[in-house]
JSON list of C-alpha atoms in Angstrom, two decimals:
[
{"chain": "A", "resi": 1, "resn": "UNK", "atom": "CA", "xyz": [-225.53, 24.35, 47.23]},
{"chain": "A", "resi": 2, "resn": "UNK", "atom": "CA", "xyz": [-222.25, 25.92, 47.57]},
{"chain": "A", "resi": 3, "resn": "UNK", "atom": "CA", "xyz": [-222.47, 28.97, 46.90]},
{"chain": "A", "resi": 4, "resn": "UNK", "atom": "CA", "xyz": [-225.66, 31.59, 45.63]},
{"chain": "A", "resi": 5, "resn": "UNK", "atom": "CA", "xyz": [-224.72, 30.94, 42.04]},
{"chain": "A", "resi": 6, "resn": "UNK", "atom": "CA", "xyz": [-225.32, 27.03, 42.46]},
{"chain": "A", "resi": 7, "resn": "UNK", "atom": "CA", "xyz": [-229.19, 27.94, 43.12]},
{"chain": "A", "resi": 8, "resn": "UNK", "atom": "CA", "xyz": [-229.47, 30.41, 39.97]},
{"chain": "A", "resi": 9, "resn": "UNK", "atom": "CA", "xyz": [-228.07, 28.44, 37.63]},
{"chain": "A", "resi": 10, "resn": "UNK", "atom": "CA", "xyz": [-227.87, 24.58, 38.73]},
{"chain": "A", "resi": 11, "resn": "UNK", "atom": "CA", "xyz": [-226.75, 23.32, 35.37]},
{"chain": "A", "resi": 12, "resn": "UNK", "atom": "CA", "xyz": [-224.13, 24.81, 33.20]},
{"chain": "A", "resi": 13, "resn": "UNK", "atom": "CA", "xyz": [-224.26, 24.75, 29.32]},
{"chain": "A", "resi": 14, "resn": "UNK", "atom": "CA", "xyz": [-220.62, 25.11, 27.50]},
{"chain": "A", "resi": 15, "resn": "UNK", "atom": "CA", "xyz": [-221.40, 27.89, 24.67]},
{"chain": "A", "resi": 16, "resn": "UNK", "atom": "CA", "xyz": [-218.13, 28.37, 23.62]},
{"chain": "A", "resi": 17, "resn": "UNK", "atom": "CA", "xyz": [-216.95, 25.79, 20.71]},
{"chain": "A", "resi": 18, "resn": "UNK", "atom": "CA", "xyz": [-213.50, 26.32, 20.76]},
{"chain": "A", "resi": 19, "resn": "UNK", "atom": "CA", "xyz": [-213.64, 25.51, 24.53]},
{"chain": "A", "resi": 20, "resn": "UNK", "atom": "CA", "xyz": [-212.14, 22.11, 24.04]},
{"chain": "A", "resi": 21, "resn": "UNK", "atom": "CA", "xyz": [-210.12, 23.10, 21.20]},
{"chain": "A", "resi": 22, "resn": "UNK", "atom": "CA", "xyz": [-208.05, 25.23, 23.69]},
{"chain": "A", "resi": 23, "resn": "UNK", "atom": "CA", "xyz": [-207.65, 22.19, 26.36]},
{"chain": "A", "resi": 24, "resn": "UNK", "atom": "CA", "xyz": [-206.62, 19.46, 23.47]},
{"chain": "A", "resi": 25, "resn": "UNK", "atom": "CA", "xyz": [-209.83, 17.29, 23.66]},
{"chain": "A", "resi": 26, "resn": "UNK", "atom": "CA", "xyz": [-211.44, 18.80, 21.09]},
{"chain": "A", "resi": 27, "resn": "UNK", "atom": "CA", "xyz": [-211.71, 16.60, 17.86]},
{"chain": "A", "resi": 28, "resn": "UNK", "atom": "CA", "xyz": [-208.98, 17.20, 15.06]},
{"chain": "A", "resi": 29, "resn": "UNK", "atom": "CA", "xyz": [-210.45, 16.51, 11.59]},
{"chain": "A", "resi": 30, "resn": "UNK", "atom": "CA", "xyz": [-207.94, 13.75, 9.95]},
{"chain": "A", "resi": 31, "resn": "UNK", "atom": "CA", "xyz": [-209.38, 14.43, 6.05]},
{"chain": "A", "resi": 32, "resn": "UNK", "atom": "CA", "xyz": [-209.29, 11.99, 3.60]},
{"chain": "A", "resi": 33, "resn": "UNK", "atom": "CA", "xyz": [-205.96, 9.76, 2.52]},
{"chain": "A", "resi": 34, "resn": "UNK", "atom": "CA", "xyz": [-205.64, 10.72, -0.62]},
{"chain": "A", "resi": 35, "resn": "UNK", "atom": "CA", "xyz": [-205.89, 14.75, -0.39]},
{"chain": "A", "resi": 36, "resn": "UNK", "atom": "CA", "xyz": [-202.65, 16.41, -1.77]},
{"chain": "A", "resi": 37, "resn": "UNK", "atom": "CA", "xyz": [-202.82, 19.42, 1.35]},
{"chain": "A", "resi": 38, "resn": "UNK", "atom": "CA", "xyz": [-203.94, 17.82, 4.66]},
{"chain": "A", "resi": 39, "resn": "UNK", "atom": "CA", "xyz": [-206.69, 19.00, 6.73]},
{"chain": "A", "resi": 40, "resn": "UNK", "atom": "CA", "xyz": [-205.70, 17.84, 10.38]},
{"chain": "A", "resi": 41, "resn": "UNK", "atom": "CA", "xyz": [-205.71, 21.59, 11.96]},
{"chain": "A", "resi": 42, "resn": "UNK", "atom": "CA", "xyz": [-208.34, 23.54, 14.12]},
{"chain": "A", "resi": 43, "resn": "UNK", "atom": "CA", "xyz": [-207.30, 27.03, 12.90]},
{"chain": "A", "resi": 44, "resn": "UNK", "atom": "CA", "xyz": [-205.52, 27.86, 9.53]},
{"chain": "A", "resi": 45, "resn": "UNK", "atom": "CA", "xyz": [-203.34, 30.47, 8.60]},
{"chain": "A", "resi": 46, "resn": "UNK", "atom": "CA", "xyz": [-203.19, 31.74, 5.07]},
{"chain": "A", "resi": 47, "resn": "UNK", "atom": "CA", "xyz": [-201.67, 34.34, 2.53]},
{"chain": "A", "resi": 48, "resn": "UNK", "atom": "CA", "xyz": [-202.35, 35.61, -0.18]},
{"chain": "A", "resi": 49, "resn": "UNK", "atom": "CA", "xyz": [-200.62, 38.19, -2.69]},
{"chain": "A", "resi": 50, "resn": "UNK", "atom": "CA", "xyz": [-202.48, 38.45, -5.71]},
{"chain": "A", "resi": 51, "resn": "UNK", "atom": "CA", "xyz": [-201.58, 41.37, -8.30]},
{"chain": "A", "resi": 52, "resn": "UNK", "atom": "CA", "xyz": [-203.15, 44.17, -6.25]},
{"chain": "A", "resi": 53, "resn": "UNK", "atom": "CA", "xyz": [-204.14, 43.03, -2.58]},
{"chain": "A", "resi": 54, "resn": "UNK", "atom": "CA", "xyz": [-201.90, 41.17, 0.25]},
{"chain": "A", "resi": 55, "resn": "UNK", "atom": "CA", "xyz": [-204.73, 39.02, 2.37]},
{"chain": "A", "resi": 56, "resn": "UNK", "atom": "CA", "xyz": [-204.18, 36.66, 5.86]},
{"chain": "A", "resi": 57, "resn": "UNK", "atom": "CA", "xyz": [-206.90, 34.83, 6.60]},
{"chain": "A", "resi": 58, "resn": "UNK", "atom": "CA", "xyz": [-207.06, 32.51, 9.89]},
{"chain": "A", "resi": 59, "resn": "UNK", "atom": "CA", "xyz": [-209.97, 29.77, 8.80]},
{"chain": "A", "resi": 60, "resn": "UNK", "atom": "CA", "xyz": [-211.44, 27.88, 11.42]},
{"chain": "A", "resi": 61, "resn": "UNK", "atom": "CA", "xyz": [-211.53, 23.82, 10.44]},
{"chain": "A", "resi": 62, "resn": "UNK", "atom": "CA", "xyz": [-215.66, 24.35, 10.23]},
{"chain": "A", "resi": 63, "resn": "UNK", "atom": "CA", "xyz": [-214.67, 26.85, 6.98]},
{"chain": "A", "resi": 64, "resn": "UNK", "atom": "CA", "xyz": [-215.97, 29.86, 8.93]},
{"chain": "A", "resi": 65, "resn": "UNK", "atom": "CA", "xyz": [-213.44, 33.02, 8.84]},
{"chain": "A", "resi": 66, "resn": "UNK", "atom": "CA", "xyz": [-211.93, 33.92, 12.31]},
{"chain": "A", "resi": 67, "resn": "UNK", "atom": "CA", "xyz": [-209.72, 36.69, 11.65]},
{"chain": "A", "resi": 68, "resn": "UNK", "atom": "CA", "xyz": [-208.96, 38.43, 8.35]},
{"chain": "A", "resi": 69, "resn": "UNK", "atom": "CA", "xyz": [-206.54, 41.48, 7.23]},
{"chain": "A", "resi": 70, "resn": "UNK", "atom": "CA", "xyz": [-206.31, 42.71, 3.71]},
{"chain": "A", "resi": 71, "resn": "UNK", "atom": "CA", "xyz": [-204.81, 45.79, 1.98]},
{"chain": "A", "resi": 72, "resn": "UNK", "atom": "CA", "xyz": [-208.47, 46.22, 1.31]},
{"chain": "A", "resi": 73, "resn": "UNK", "atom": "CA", "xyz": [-209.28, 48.02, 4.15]},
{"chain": "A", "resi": 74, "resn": "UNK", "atom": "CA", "xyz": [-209.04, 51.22, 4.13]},
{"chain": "A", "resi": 75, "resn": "UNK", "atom": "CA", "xyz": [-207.25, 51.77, 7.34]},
{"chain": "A", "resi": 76, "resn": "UNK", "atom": "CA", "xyz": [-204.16, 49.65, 6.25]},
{"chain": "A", "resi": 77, "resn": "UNK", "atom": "CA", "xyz": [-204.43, 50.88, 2.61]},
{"chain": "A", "resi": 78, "resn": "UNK", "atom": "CA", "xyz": [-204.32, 54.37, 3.19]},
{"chain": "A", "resi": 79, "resn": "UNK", "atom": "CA", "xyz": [-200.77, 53.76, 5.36]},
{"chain": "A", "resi": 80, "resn": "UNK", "atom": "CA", "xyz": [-199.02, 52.07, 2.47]},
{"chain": "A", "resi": 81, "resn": "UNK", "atom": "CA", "xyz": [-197.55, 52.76, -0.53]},
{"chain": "A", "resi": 82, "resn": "UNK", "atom": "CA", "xyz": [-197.61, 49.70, -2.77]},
{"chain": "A", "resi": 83, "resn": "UNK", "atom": "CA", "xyz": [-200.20, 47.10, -1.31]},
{"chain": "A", "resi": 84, "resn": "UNK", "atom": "CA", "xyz": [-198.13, 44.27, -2.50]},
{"chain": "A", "resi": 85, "resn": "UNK", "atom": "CA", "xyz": [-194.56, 44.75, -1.30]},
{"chain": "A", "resi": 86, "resn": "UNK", "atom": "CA", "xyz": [-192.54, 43.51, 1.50]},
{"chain": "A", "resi": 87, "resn": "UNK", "atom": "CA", "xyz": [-193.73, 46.37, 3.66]},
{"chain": "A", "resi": 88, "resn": "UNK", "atom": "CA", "xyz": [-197.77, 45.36, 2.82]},
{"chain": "A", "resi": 89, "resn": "UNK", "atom": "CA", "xyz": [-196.74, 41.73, 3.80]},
{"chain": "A", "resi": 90, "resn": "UNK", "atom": "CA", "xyz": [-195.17, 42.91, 7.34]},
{"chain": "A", "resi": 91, "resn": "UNK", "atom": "CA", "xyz": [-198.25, 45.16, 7.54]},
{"chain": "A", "resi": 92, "resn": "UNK", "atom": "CA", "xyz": [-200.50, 42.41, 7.36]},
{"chain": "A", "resi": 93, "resn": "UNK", "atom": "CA", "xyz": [-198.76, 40.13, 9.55]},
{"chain": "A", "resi": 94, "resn": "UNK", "atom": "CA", "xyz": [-198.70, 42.31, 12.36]},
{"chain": "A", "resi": 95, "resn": "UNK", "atom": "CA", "xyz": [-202.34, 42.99, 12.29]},
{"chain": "A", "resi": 96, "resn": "UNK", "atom": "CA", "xyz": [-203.57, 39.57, 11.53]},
{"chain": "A", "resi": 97, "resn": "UNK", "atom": "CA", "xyz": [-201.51, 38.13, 14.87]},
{"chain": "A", "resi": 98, "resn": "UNK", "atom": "CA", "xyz": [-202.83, 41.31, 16.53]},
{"chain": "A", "resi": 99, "resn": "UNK", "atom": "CA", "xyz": [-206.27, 40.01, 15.62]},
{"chain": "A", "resi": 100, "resn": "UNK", "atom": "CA", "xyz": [-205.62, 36.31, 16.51]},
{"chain": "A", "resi": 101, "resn": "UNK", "atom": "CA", "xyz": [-204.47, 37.38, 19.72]},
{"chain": "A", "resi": 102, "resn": "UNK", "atom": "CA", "xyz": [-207.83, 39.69, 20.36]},
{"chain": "A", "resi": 103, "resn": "UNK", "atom": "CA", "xyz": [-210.30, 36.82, 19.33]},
{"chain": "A", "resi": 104, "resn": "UNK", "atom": "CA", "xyz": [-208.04, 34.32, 21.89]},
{"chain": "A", "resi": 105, "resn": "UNK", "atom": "CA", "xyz": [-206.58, 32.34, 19.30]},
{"chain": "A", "resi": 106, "resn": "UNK", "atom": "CA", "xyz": [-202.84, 31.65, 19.75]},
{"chain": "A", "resi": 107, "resn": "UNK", "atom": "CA", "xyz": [-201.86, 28.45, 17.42]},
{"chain": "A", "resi": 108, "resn": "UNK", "atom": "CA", "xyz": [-202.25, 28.38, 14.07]},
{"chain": "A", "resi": 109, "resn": "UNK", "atom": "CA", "xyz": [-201.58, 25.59, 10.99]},
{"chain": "A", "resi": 110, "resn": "UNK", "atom": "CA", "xyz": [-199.08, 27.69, 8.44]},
{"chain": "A", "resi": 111, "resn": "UNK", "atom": "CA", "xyz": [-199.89, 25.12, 5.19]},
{"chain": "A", "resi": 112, "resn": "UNK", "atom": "CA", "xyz": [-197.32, 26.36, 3.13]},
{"chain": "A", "resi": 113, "resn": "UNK", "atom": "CA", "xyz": [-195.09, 23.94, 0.64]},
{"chain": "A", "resi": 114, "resn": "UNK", "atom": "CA", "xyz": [-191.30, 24.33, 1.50]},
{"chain": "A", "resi": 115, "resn": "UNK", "atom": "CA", "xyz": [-190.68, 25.83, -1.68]},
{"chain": "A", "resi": 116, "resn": "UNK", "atom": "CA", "xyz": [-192.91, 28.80, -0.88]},
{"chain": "A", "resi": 117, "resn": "UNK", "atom": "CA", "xyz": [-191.23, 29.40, 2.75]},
{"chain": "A", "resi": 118, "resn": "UNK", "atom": "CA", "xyz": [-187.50, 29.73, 1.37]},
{"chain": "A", "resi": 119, "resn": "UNK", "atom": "CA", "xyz": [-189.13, 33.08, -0.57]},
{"chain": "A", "resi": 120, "resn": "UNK", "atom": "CA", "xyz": [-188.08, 36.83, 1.21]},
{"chain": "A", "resi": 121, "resn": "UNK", "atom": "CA", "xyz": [-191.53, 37.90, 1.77]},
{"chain": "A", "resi": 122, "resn": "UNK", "atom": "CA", "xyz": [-192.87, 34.86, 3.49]},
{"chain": "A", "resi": 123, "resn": "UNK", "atom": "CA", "xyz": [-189.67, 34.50, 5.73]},
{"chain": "A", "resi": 124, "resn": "UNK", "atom": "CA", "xyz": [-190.68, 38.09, 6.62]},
{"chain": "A", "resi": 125, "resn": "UNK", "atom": "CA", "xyz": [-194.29, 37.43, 7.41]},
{"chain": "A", "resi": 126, "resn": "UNK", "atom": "CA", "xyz": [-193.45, 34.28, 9.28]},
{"chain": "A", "resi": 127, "resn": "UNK", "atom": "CA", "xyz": [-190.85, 36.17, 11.23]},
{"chain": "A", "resi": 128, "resn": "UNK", "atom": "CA", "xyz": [-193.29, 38.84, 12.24]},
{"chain": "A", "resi": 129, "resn": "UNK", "atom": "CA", "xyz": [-195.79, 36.18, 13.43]},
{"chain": "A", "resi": 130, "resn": "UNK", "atom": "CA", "xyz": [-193.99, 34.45, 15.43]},
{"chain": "A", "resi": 131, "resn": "UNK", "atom": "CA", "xyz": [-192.06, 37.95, 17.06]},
{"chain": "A", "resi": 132, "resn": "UNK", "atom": "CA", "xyz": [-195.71, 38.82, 17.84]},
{"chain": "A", "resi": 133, "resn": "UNK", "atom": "CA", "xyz": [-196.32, 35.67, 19.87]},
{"chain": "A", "resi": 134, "resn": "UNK", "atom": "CA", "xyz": [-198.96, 33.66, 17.79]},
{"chain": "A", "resi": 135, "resn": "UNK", "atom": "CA", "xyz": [-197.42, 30.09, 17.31]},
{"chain": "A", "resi": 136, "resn": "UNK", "atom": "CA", "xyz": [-197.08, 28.25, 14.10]},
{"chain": "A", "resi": 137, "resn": "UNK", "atom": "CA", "xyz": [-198.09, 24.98, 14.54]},
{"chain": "A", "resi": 138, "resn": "UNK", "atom": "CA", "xyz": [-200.73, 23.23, 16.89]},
{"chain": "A", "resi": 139, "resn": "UNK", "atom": "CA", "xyz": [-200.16, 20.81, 19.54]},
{"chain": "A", "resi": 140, "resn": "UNK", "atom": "CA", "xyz": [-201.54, 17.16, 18.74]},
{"chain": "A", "resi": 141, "resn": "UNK", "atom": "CA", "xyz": [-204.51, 16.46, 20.22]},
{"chain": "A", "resi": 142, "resn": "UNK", "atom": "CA", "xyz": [-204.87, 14.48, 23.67]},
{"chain": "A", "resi": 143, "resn": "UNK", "atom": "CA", "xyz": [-206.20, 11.33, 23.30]},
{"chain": "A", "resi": 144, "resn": "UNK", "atom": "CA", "xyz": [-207.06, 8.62, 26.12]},
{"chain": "A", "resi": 145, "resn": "UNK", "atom": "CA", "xyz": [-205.85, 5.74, 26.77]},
{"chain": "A", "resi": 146, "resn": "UNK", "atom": "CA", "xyz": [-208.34, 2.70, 26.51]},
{"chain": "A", "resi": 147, "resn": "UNK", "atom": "CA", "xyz": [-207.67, 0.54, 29.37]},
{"chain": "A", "resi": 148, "resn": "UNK", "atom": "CA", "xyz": [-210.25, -1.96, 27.92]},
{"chain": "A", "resi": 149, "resn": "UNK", "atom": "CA", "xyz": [-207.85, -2.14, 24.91]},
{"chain": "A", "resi": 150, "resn": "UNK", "atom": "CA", "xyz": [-205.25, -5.61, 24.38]},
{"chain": "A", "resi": 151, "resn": "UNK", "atom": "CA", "xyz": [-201.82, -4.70, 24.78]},
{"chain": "A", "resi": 152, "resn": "UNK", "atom": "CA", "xyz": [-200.47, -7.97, 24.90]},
{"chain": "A", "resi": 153, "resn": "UNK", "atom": "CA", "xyz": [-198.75, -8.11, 21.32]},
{"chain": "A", "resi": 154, "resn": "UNK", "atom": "CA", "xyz": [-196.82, -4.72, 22.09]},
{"chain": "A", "resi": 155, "resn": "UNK", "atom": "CA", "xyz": [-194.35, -3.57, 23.99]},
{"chain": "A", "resi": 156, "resn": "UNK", "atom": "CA", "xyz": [-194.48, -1.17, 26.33]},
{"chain": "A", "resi": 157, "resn": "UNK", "atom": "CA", "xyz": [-191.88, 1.01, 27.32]},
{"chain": "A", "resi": 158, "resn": "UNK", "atom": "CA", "xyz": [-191.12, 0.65, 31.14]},
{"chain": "A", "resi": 159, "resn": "UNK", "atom": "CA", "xyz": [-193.14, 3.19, 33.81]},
{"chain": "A", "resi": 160, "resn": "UNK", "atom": "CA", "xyz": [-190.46, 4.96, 36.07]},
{"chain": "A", "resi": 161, "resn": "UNK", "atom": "CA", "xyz": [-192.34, 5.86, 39.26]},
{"chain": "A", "resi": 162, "resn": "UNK", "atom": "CA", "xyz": [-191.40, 9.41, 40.34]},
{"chain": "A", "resi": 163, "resn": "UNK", "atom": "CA", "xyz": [-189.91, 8.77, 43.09]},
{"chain": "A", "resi": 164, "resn": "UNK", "atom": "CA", "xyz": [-187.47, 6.71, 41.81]},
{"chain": "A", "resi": 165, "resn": "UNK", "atom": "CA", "xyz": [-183.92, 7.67, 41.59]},
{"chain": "A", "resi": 166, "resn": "UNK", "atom": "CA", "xyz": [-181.72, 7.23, 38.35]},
{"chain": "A", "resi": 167, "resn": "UNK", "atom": "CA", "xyz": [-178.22, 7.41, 38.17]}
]
């Protein structure tokens, strides 16, 4: 034993899911070919503006909510004057990353069609997110190299020791 903790609690059990998620060995769902919106995230960011609400959602890949913010509430309703506008949408960007932030999420999957992100109000609300430090896309997962695996019909770029000098 190293220390006093070692003799309390000899094993240790990883309760925390998005443990690996946050050091890139998690598994990535892939989906299926043939889907028209892919599903390779581990976090999604949403938003919707219907006729009378602005909602974010953040949507873990499991389909469980994470984080939401709506005009709904009544804490961010009773601050606005029209729940739908540009000012609603900044609203509920800046709580939504606030909330991403608090629950220890900080990448997210924005699945938005290029046609929706040239509109005002989305520029806006990606703008805010970003300001706010919650990043819009998720780093590809690590995966490890099989040394078991044949390599002998591909080439492999060259491996520059570090101590090597280049001119």
């Amino acid at each position: 034993p190293y220390s006093n903790n070692d003799i309390v609690a000899p094993r240790i059990r990883n309760r925390n899911p998005m443990n690996l998620e946050k050091m890139l060995i998690g598994r990535k769902p892939k989906g299926f070919q043939m889907e028209k919106e892919t599903r390779q995230y581990w976090n999604k960011l949403s938003l919707e503006i219907s006729k009378q609400h602005t909602t974010a959602e953040v949507t873990h890949w499991t389909g469980r909510p994470v984080a939401i913010a709506s005009t709904k509430e009544w804490a961010i309703r009773k601050q606005l004057y029209n729940l739908t506008d540009s000012a609603a949408v900044q609203a509920v960007a800046k709580i939504i990353s606030q909330r991403c932030l608090e629950t220890g999420i900080s990448e997210v999957y924005l699945q938005v069609s290029e046609e929706d992100r040239t509109k005002e109000k989305m520029q806006k609300f990606i703008s805010i997110i970003e300001e706010s430090g919650l990043c819009l896309s998720e780093p590809e997962m690590y995966v490890h190299e099989n040394p078991h695996q044949d390599h002998y019909y591909q080439v492999l770029p060259k491996k520059i020791k570090p101590w090597t000098v280049l001119e």
